[in-house]
Every structure is written in structure tokens, then in C-alpha cells.
XYZ file of N, CA, C and O in Angstrom:
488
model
N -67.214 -84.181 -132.277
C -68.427 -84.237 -131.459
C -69.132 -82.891 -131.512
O -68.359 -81.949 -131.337
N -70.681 -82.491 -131.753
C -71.572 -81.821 -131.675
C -72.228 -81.964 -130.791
O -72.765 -83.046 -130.554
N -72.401 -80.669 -129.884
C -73.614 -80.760 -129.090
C -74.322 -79.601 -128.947
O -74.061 -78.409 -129.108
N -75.615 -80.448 -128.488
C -77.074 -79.263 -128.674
C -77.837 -79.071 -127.237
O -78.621 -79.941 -126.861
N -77.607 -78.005 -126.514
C -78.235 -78.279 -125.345
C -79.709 -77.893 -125.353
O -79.807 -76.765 -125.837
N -80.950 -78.416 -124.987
C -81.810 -77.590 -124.918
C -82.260 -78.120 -123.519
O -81.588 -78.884 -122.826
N -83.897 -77.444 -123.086
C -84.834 -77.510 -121.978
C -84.933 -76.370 -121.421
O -85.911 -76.303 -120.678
N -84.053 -75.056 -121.506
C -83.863 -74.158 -120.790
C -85.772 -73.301 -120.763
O -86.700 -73.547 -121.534
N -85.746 -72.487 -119.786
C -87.004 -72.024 -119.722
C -86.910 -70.866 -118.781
O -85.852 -70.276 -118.560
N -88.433 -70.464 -118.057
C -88.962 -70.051 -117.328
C -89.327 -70.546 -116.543
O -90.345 -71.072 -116.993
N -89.185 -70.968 -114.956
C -89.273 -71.277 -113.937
C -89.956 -70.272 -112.869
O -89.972 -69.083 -113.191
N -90.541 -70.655 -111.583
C -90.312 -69.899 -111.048
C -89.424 -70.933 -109.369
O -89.289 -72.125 -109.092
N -89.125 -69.901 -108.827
C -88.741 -70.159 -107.234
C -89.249 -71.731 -107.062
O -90.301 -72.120 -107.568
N -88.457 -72.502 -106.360
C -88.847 -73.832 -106.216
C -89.439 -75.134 -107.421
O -89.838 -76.290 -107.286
N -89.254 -74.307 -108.476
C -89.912 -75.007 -109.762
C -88.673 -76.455 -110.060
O -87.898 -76.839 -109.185
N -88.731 -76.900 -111.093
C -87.588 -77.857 -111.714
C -87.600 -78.023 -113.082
O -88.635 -78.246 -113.710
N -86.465 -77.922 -113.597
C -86.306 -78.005 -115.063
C -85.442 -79.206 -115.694
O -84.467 -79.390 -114.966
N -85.450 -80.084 -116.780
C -84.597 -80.608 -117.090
C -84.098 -80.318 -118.441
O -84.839 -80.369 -119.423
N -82.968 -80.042 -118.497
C -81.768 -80.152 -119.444
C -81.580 -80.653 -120.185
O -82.004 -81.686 -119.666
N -81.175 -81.072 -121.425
C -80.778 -82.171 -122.378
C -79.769 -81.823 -123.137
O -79.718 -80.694 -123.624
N -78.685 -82.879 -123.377
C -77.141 -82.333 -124.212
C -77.145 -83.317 -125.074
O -76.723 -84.428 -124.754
N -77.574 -83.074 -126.166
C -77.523 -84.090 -127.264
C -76.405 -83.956 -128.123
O -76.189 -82.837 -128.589
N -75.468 -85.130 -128.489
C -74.514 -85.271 -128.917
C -74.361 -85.942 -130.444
O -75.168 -86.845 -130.665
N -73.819 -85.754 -131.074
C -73.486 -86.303 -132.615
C -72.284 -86.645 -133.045
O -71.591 -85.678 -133.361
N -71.681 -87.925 -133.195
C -70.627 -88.382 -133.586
C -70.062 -89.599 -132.446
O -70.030 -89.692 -131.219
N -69.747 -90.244 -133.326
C -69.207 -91.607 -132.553
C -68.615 -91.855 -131.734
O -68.796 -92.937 -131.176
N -67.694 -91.015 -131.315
C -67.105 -91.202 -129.889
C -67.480 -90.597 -128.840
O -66.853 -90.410 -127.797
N -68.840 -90.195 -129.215
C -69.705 -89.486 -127.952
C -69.411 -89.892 -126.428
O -69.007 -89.184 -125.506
N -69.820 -91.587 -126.461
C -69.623 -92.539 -125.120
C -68.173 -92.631 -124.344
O -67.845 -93.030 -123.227
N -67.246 -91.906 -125.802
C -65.556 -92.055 -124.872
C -65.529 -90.806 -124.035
O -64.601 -91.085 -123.277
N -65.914 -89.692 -123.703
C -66.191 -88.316 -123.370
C -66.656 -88.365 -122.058
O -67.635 -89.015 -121.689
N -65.998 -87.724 -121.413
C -66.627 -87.171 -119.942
C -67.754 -85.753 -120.343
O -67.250 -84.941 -121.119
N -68.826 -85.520 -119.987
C -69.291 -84.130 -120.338
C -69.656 -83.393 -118.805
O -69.817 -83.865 -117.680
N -69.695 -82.134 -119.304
C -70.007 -81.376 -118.072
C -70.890 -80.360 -118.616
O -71.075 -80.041 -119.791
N -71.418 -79.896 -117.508
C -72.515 -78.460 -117.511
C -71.654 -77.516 -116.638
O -71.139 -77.639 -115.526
N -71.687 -76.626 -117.467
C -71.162 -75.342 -116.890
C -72.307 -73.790 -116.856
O -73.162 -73.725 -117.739
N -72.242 -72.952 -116.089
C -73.509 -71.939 -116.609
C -72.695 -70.494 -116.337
O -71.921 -70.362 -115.389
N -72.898 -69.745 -117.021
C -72.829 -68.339 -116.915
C -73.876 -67.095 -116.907
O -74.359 -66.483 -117.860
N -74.072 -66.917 -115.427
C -74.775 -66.051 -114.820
C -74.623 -64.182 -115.380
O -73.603 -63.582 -115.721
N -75.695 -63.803 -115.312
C -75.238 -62.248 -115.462
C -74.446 -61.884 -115.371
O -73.684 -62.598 -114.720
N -73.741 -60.326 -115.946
C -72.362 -60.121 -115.150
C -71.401 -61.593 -114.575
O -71.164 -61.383 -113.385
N -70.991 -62.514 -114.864
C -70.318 -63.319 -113.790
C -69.679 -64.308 -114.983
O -70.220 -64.422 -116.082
N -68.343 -65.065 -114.573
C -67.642 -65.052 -115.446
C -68.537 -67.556 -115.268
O -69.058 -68.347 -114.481
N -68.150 -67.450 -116.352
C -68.403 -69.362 -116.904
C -68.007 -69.936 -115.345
O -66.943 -69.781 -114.746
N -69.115 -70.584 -114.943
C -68.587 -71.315 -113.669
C -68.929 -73.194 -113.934
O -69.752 -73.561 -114.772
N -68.233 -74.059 -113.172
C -68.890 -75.629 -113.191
C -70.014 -75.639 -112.613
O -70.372 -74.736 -111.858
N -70.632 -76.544 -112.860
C -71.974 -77.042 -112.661
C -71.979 -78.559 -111.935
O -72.152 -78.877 -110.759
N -71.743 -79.277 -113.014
C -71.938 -80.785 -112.674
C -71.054 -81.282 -114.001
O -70.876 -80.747 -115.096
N -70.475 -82.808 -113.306
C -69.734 -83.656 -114.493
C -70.558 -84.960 -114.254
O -71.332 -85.412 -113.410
N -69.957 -85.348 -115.500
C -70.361 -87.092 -115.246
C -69.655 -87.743 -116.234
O -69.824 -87.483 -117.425
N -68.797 -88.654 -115.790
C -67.628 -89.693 -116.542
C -68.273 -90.328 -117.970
O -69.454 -90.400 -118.311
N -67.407 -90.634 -118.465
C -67.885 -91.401 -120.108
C -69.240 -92.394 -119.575
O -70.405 -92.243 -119.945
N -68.808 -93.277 -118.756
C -69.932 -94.034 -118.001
C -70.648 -93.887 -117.632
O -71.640 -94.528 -117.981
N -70.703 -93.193 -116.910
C -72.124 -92.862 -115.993
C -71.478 -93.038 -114.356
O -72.016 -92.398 -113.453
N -70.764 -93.587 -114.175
C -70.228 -94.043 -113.043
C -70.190 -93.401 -111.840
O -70.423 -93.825 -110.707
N -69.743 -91.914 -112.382
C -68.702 -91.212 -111.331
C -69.572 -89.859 -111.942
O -69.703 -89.533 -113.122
N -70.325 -88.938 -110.246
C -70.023 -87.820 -110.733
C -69.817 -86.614 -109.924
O -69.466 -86.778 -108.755
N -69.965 -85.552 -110.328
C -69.689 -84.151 -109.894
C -70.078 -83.029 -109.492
O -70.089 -82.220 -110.419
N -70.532 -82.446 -108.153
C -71.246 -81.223 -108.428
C -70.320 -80.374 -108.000
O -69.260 -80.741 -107.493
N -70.798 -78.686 -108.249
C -70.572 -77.606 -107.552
C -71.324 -78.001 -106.230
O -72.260 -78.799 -106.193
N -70.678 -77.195 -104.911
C -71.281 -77.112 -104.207
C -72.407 -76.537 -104.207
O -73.423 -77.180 -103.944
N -72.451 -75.024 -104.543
C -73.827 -74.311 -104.882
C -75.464 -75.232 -105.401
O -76.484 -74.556 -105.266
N -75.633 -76.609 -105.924
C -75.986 -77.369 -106.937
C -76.383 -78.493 -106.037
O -77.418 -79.132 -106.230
N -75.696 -78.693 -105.219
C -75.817 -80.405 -104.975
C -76.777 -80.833 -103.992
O -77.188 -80.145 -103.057
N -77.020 -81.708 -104.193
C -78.393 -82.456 -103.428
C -79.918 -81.256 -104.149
O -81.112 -81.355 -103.865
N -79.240 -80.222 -105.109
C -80.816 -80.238 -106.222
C -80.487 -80.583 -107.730
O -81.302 -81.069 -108.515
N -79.685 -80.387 -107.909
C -79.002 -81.138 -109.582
C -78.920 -81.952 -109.439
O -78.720 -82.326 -108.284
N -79.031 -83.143 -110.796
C -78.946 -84.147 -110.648
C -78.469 -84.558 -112.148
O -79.231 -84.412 -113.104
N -76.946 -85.163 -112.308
C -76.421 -85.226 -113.994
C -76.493 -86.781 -114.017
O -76.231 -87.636 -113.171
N -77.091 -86.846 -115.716
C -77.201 -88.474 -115.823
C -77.081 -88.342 -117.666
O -77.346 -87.374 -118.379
N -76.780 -89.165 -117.891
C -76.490 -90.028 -119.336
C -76.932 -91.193 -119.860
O -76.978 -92.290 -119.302
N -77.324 -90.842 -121.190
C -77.814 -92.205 -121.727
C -76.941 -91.995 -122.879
O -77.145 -91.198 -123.794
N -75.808 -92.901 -122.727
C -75.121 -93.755 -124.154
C -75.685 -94.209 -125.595
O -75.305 -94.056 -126.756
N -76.876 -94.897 -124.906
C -77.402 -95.267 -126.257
C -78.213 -94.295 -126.960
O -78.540 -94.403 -128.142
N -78.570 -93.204 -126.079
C -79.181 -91.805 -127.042
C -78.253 -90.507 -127.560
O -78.582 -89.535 -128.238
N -76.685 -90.958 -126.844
C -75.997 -89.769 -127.088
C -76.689 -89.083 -126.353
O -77.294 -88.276 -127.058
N -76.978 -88.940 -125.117
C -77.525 -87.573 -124.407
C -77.038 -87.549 -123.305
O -76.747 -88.683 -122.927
N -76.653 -86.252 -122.125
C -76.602 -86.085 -121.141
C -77.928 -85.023 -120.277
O -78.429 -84.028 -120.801
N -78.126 -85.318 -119.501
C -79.268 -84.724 -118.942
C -78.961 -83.730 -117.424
O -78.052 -84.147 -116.706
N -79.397 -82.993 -117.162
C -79.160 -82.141 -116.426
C -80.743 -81.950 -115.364
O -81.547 -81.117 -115.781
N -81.040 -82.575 -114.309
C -82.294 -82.542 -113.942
C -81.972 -81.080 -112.689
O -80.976 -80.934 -111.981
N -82.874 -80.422 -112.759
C -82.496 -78.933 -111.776
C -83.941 -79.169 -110.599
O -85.100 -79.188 -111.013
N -83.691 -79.278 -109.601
C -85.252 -79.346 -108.537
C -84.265 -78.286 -107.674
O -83.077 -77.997 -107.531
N -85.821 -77.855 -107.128
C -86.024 -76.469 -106.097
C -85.298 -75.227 -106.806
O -85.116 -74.226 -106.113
N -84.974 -75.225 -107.820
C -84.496 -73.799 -108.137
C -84.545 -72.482 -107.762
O -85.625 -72.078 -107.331
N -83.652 -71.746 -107.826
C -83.452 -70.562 -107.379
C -83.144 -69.601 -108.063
O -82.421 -69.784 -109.042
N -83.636 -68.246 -107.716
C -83.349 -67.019 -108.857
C -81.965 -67.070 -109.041
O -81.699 -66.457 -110.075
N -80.876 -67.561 -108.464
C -79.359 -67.049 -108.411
C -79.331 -68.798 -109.282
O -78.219 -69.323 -109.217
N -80.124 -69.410 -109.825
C -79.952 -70.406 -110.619
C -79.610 -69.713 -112.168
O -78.886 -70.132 -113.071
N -80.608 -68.238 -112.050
C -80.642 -67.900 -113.289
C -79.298 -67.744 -114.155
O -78.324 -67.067 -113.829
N -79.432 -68.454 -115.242
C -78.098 -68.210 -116.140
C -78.166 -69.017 -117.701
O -79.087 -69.704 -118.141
N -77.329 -68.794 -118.114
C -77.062 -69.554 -119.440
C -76.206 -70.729 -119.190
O -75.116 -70.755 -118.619
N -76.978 -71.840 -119.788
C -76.099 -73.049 -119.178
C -75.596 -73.718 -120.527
O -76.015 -73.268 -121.594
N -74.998 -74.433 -120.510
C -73.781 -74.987 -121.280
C -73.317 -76.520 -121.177
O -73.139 -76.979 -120.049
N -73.148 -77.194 -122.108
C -72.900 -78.663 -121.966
C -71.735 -78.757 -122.484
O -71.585 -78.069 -123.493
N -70.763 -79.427 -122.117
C -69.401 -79.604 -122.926
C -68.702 -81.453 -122.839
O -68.834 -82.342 -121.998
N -68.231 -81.399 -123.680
C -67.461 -82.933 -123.310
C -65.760 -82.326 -123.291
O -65.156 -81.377 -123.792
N -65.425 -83.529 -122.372
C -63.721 -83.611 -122.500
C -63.102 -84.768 -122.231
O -63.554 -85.532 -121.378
N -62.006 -85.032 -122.917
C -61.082 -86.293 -122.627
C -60.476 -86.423 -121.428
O -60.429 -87.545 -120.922
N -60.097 -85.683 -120.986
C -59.220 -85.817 -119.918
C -59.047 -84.172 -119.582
O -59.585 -83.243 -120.184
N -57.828 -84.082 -118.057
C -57.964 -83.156 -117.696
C -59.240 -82.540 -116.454
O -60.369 -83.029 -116.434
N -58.783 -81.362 -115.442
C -59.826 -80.964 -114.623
C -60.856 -80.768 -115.086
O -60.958 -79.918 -115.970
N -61.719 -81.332 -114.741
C -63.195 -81.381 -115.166
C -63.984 -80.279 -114.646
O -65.034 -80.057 -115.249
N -63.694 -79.527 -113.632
C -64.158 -78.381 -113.051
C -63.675 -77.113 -113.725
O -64.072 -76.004 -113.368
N -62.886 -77.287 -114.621
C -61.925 -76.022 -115.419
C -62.386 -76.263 -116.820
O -62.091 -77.284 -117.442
N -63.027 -75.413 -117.239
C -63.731 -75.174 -118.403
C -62.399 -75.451 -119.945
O -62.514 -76.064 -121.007
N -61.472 -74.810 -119.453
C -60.575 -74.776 -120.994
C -60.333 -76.402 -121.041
O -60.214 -77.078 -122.063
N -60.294 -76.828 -119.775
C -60.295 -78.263 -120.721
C -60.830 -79.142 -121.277
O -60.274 -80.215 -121.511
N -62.015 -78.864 -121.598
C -62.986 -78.968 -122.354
C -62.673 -78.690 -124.078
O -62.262 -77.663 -124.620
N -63.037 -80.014 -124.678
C -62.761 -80.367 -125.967
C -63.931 -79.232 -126.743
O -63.473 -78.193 -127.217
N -65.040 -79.438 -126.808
C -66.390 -79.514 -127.224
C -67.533 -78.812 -126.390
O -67.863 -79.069 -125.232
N -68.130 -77.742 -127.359
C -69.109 -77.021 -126.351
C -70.907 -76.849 -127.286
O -71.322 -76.625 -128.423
N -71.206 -77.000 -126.541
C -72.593 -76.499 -126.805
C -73.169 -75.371 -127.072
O -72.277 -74.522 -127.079
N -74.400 -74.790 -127.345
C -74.337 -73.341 -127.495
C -74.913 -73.052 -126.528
O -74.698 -71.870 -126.261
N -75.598 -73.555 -125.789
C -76.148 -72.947 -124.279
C -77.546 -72.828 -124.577
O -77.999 -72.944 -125.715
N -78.402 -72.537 -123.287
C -80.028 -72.576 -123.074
C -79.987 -72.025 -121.751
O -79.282 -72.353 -120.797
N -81.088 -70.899 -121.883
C -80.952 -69.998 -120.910
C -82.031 -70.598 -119.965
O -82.946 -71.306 -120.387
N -81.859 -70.263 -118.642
C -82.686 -70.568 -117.481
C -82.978 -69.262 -116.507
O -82.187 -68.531 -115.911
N -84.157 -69.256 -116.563
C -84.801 -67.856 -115.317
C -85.108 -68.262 -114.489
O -86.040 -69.013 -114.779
N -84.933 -68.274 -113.546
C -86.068 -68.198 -112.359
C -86.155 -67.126 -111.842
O -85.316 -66.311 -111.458
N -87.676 -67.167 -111.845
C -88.285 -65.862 -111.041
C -87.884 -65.730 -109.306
O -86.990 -66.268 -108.652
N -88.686 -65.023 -109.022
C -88.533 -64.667 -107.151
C -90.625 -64.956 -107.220
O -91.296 -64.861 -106.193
């Protein structure tokens, strides 16, 4: 599995951005994926998951009720929607898939993306 994250940008304060994790190879749909981001100085943190399905998902607390993770199967994509953003949003974000294993813990993660950076201003 390959993946390509893009959408990342320039924002400012209260703005919204969306994400995209485009995937390549056939067992894309068996894969749980997650967004993870790494902030300045600050070490890879979770973001959001979402099950092979779509079914079931995940936030950081920091994230929730303004992220919003969703998937489309039939495009190979996972999407990452960001509303009200915040400067402490700013970071390099990251898409990954995994089989199994804590989904909030990065090493268990099969498959990574190369990341797309996000600013927000003040």
C-alpha cells in the first residue's frame, strides 16, 4: 500500500481545511488508516482513525467535535475534514494505514504517507 497525503495549506484562525490520503494497491479497503501530525519541536502525536469500513471512529481529544475522518473505498481515499482551526493545529500531518494493533500508537502502523504541512495563522 502507497499513500499520498495532500490539502495541506495556509489557514488562518477559525478557517477549515480538508485533507486527502490517497491510497494505491488492492488491499487498501482491508486497512484501518489514521492521521497522525507532528507539530514543531514536538514528538508524532494521533489525530484521528477510522476502521477498514468506515464504521468506527477515533479522535484525539485535542481534535474532536472539529475534525472530522471519513473514507471512500471506492476512491481509495481517506479524508481528513479540519473546521475552526487553530494556530496549535499547526503541524505536519500524516496518513498511515494498519492491520491491527493500537491505533493511537504510531509504530503500529504498517504504511505511511509523506505528510502535508498545515499553518494556521493567529
Amino acid at each position: 500500500v502507497q499513500l499520498q497525503a495532500s490539502g495541506g495549506g495556509l489557514v488562518q484562525a477559525g478557517g477549515s481545511l480538508r485533507l486527502s490520503c490517497a491510497a494505491s494497491g488492492q488491499t487498501f479497503s482491508s486497512y484501518g488508516v489514521g492521521w497522525f501530525r507532528r507539530a514543531p519541536g514536538k514528538e508524532r502525536a494521533f489525530v484521528a482513525y477510522i476502521t477498514w469500513g468506515g464504521g468506527s471512529t477515533r479522535y484525539a481529544d485535542s481534535v474532536k467535535g472539529r475534525f472530522t475522518i471519513s473514507r471512500d473505498n471506492a476512491k481509495n481515499t481517506v479524508y481528513l475534514q479540519m473546521n475552526s482551526l487553530k494556530p496549535e493545529d499547526t503541524a505536519i500531518y500524516y496518513c498511515a494505514a494498519i492491520r491491527g494493533g493500537t491505533v493511537v500508537v504510531d509504530t503500529y502502523y504498517d504504511y505511511w504517507g509523506q505528510g502535508t504541512l498545515v499553518t494556521v495563522s493567529s
